[in-house]
Coordinates of C-alpha atoms in Angstrom, one line a residue:
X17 CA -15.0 13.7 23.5
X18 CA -12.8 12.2 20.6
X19 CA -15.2 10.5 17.6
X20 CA -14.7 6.8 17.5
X21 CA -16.4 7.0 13.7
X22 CA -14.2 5.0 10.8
X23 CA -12.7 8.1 8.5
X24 CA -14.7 8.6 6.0
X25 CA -12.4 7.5 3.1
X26 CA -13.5 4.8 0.1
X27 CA -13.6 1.2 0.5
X28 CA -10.1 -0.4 -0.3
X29 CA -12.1 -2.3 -3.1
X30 CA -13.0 1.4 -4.9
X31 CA -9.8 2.8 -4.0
X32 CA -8.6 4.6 -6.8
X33 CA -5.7 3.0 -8.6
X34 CA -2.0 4.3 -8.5
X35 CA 1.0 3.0 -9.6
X36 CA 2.9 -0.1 -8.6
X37 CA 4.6 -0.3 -5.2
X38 CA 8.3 -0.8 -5.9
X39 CA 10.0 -4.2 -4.6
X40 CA 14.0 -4.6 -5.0
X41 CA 15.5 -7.3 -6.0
X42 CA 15.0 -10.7 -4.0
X43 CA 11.9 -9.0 -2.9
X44 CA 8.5 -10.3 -3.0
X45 CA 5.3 -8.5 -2.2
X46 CA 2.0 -10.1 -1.5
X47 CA -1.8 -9.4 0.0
X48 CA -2.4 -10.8 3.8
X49 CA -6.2 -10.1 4.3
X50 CA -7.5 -10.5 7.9
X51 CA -10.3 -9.6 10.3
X52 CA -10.9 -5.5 9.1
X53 CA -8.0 -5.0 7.5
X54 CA -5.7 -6.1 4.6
X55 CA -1.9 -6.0 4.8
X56 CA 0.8 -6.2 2.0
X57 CA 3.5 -7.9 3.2
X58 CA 7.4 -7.5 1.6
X59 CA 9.3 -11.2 2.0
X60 CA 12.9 -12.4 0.9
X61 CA 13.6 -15.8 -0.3
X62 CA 15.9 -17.3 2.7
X63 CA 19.7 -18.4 2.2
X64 CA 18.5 -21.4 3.2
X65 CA 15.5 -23.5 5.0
X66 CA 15.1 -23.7 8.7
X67 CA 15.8 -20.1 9.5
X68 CA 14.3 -18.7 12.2
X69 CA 11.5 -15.8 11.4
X70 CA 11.6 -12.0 11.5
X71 CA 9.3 -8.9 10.8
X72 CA 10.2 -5.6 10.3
X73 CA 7.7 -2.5 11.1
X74 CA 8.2 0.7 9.9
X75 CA 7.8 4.6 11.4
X76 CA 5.0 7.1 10.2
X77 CA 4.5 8.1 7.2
X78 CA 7.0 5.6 6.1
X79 CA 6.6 1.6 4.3
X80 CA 8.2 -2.0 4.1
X81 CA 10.6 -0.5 1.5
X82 CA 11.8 1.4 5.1
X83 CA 13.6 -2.1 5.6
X84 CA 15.1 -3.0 1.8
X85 CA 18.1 -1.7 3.1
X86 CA 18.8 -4.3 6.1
X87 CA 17.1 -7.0 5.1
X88 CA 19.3 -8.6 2.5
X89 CA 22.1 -8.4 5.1
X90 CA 20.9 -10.5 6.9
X91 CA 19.1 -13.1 4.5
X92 CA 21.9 -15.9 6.1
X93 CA 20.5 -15.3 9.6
X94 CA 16.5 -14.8 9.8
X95 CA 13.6 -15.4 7.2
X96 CA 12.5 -11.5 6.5
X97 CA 9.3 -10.0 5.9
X98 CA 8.5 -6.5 6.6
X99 CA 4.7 -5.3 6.4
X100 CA 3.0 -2.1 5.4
X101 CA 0.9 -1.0 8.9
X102 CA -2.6 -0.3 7.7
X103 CA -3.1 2.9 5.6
X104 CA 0.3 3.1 4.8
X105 CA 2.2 1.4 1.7
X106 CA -0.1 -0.6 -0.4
X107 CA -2.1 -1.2 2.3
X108 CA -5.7 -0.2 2.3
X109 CA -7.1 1.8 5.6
X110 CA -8.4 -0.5 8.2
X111 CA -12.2 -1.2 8.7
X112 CA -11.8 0.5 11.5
X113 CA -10.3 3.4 11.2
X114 CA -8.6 2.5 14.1
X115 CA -4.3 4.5 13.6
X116 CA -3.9 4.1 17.7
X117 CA -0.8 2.5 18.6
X118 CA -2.7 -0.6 20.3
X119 CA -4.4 -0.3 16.7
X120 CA -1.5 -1.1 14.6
X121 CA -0.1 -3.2 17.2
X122 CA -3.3 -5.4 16.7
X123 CA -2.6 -5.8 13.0
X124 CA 1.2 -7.2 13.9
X125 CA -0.8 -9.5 16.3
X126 CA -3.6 -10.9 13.7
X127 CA -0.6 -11.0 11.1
X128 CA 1.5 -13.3 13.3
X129 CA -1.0 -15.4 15.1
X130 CA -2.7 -15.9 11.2
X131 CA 0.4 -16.8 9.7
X132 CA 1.9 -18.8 12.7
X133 CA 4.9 -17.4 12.2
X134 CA 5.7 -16.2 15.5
X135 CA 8.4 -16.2 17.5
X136 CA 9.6 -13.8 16.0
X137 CA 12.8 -11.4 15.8
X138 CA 10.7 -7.8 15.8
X139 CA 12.3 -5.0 14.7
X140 CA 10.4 -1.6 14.8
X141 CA 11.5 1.8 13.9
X142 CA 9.7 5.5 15.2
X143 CA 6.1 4.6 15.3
X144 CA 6.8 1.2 14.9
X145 CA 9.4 1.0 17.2
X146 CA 6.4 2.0 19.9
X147 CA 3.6 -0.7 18.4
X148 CA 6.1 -3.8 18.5
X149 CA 7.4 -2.5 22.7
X150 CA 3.4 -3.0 22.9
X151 CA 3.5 -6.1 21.3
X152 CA 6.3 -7.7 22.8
X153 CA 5.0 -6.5 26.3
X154 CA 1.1 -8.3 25.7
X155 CA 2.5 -10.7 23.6
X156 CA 5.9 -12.6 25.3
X157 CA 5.0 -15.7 23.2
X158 CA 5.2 -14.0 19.3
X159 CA 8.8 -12.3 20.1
X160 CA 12.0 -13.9 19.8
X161 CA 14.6 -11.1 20.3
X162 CA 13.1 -6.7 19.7
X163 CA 15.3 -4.1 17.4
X164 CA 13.8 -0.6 18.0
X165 CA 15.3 2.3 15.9
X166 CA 14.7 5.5 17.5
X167 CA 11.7 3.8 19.4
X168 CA 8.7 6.4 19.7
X169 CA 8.8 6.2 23.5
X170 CA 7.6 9.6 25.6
X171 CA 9.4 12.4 26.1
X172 CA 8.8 14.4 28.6
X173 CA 11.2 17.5 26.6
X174 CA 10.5 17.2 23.1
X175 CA 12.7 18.3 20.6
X176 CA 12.2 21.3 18.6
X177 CA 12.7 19.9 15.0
X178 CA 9.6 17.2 16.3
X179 CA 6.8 19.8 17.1
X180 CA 5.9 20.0 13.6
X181 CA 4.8 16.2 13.2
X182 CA 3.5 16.3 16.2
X183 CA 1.2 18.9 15.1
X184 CA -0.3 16.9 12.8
X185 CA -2.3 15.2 15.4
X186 CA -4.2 18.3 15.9
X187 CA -7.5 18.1 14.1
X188 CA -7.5 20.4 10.8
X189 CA -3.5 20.7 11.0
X190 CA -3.5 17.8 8.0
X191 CA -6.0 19.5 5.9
X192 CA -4.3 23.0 6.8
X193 CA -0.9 21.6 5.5
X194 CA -2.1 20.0 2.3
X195 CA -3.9 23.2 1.5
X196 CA -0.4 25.1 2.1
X197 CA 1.6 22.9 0.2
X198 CA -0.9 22.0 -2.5
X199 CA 1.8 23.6 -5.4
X200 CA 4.8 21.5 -3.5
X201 CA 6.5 18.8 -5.9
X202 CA 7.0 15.2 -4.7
X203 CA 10.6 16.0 -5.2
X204 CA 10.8 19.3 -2.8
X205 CA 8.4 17.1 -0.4
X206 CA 11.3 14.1 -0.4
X207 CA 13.9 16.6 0.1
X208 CA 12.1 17.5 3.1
X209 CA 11.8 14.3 4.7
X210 CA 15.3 13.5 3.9
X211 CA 16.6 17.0 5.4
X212 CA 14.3 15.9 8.4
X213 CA 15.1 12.0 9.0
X214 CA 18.9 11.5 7.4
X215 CA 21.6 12.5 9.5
X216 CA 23.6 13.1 6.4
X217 CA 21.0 13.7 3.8
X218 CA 24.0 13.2 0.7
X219 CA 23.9 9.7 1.8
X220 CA 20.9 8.8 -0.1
X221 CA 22.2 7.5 -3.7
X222 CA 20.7 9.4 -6.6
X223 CA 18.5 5.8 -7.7
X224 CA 17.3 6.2 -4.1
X225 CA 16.2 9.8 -4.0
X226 CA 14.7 9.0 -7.5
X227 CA 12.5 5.8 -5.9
X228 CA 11.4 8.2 -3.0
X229 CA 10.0 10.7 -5.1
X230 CA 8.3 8.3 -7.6
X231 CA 6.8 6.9 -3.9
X232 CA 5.7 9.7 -3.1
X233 CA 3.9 10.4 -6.0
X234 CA 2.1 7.6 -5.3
X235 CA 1.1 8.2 -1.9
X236 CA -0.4 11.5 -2.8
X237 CA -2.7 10.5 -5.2
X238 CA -4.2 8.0 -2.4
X239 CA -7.6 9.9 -0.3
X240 CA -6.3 8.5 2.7
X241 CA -2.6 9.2 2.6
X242 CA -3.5 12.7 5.2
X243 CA -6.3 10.8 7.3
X244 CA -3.1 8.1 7.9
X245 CA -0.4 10.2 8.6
X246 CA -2.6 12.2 11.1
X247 CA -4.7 9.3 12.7
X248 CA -1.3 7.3 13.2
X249 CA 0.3 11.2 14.8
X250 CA -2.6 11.7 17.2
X251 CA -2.4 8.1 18.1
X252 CA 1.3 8.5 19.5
X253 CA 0.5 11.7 21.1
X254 CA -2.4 9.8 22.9
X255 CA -0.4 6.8 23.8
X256 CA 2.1 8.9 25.3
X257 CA -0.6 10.5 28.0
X258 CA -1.9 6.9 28.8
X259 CA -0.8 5.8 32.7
X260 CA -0.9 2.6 34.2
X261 CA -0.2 -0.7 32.6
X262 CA -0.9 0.9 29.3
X263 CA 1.8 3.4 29.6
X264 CA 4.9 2.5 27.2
X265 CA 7.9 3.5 29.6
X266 CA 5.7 0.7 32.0
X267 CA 5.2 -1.5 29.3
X268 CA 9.4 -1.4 28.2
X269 CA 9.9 -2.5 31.7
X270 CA 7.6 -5.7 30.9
X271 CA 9.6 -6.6 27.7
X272 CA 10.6 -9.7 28.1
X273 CA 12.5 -10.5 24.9
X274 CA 16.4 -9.6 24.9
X275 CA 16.9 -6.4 23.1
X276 CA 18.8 -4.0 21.2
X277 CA 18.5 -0.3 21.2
X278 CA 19.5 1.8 18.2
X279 CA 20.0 5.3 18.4
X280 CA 21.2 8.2 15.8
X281 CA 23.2 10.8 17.0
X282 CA 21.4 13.4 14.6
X283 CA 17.8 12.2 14.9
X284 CA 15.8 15.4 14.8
X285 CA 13.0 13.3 15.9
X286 CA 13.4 11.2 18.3
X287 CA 16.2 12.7 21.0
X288 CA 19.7 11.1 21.2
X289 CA 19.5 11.4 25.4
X290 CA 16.3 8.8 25.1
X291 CA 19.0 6.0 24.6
X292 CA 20.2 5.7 28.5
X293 CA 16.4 5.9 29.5
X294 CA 15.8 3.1 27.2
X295 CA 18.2 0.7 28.0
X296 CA 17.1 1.5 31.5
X297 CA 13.5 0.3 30.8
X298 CA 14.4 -2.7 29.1
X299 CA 15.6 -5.4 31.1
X300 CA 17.8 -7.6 28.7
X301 CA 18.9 -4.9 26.6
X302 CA 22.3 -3.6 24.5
X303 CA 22.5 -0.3 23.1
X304 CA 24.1 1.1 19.8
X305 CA 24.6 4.3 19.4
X306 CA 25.6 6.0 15.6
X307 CA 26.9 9.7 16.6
X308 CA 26.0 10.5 12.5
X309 CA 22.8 8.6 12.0
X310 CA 19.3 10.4 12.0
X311 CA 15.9 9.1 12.8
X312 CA 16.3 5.9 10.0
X313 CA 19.7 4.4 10.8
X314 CA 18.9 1.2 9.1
X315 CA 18.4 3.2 5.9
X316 CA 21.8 5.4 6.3
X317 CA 23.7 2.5 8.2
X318 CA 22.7 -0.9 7.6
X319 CA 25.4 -2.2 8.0
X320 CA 26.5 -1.6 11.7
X321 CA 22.7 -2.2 12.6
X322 CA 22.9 -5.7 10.8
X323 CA 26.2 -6.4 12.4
X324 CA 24.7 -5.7 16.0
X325 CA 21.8 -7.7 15.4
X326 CA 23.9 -10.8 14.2
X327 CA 25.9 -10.2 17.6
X328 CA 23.0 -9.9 19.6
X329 CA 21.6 -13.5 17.8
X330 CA 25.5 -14.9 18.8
X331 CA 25.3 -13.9 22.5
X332 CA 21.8 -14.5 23.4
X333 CA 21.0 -18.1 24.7
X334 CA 17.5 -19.1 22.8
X335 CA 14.5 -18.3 25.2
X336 CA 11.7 -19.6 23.3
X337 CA 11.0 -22.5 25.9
X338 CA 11.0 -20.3 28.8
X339 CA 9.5 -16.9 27.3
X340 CA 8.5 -17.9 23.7
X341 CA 5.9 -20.7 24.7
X342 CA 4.5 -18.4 28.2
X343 CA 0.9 -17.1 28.9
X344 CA 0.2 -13.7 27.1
X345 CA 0.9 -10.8 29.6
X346 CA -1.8 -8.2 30.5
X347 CA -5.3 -8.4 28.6
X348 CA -4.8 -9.8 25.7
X349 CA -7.7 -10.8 24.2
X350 CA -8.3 -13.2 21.3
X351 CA -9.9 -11.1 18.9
X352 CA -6.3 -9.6 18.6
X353 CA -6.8 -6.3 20.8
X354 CA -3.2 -5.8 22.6
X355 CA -3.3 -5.7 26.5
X356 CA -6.9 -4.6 27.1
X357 CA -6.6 -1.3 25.6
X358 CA -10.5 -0.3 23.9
X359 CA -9.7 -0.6 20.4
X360 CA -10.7 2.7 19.7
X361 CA -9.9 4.5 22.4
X362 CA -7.2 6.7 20.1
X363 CA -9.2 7.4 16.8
X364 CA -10.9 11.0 17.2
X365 CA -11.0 13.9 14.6

């Protein structure tokens, strides 16, 4: 039976320090703390006052920074922040030790009920693409429109070129692979990744590839960088053996929120023929597909993604009185656990 211990990793306030997170220009970066956990939190300045909000999740293994691409295209139309889930970026492990998918989608929860931001327009990519369908499913009231890049939803077939991060959900695989690729440079480590989530790897600038290394320098000098990366893995393998209401195929169907689909193509990860199932599930949905794109298309193509958003704002009547302002579906509890899920139902090994 799967451990529901917290990892056994060094309070955030004796975490060892590591160099600066990076923030781009127009960016600011600040602390959220909340019940068991701490966010940091990446904002823009909007073009203007009374824009309407929007919050950015990214994949595993990935940051805010995920979204620094996107979100100045679209500082006319929405007020952006994009937040580090817990563990990952600057932000500290949670209390918890709780990397489930109903985990993290608790921490969007606390972050938008605390900072009464919500509605929202949620945008999620890979992992996070799964923790804000959860959201907007048990939470109608906190979601404007939903943007999911190469959503994390089951797969019955999985794709070759995925078995190896799904692996890292097996217990020991983490420690197995750092000991393996202890003498591996950040720079052969970002070449990696970028081989594995670019559909064109050449697309990343040279000042890009240079930020991701110095990145992931950082991340490897954090105890907890391994315990995140396979917590957060075996918590989408879990979710995608859950049945009943928890199941994410059955929570898509409950999504409320108009939304648009966004798939790659070349994504190695997530598999190109998902898109017709998703736009299937969701009710109110629109799908863009980007024959080139990999698993991070609002990384390698901003600009289309940004341009379908603003289309899907134009075309979609404003639902906030009928859907926005509506009793929470499912479970949802007030000590921000998402649809009645245990809270640590996913956090063995």
């Amino acid at each position: 039976m799967p451990s529901t211990e917290p990892p056994s990793v060094p309070p955030a306030n004796v975490l060892p320090k590591v160099a600066a997170i990076r923030a781009a220009d127009g960016e600011r970066l600040r602390s959220v703390h909340l019940p068991g956990m701490t966010l940091t939190v990446r904002s823009r300045r909007p073009a203007r006052e009374g824009l309407p909000p929007a919050l950015y999740v990214h994949g595993l293994g990935g940051s805010s920074q995920n979204w620094s691409a996107l979100m100045p295209l679209l500082d006319g139309v929405v007020q952006s922040e994009a937040l580090d889930l817990p563990g990952f970026g600057d932000s500290p492990p949670p209390d918890d030790g709780d990397y489930s998918i109903t985990g993290h989608a608790r921490a969007v929860v606390r972050h938008l009920d605390a900072s009464g931001r919500g509605p929202v327009h949620l945008f999620g990519n890979s992992l996070g693409g799964a923790v804000v369908t959860r959201v907007a499913a048990a939470r109608p009231d906190l979601v404007r429109t939903l943007t999911l890049v190469s959503p994390a939803l089951p797969e019955i077939r999985v794709q070759r070129s995925a078995v190896p991060t799904g692996l890292l959900a097996v217990p020991g695989v983490a420690a197995l692979f750092t000991r393996l690729t202890r003498e591996w440079t950040a720079e052969q480590r970002v070449r990696g990744v970028r081989a594995l989530c670019y559909g064109d790897p050449e697309r990343v600038s040279e000042e890009g590839f240079r930020n991701a290394v110095e990145e992931m320098e950082r991340r490897l000098q954090l105890p907890y960088f391994w315990d995140a990366m396979a917590r957060s893995a075996r918590g989408i393998v879990n979710a995608y053996t859950l049945g009943g209401q928890h199941a994410l195929w059955r929570q898509a169907e409950r999504v409320l929120a108009p939304t648009l689909l966004v798939y790659g193509g070349r994504d190695q990860l997530v598999a190109y023929r998902m898109a017709q199932r998703a736009a299937r599930a969701f009710r109110d949905s629109r799908l863009l597909t980007l024959p080139d794109a990999g698993h991070v298309a609002m990384m390698e193509y901003p600009e289309a993604v940004a341009t379908a958003f603003r289309e899907l704002l134009a075309d979609t009547v404003d639902t906030t009185d009928t859907v926005g302002t509506g009793k929470p579906v499912g479970d949802e509890r007030t000590d921000g656990a998402v649809d009645g899920e245990p809270a640590n139902q996913t956090t063995g090994g």
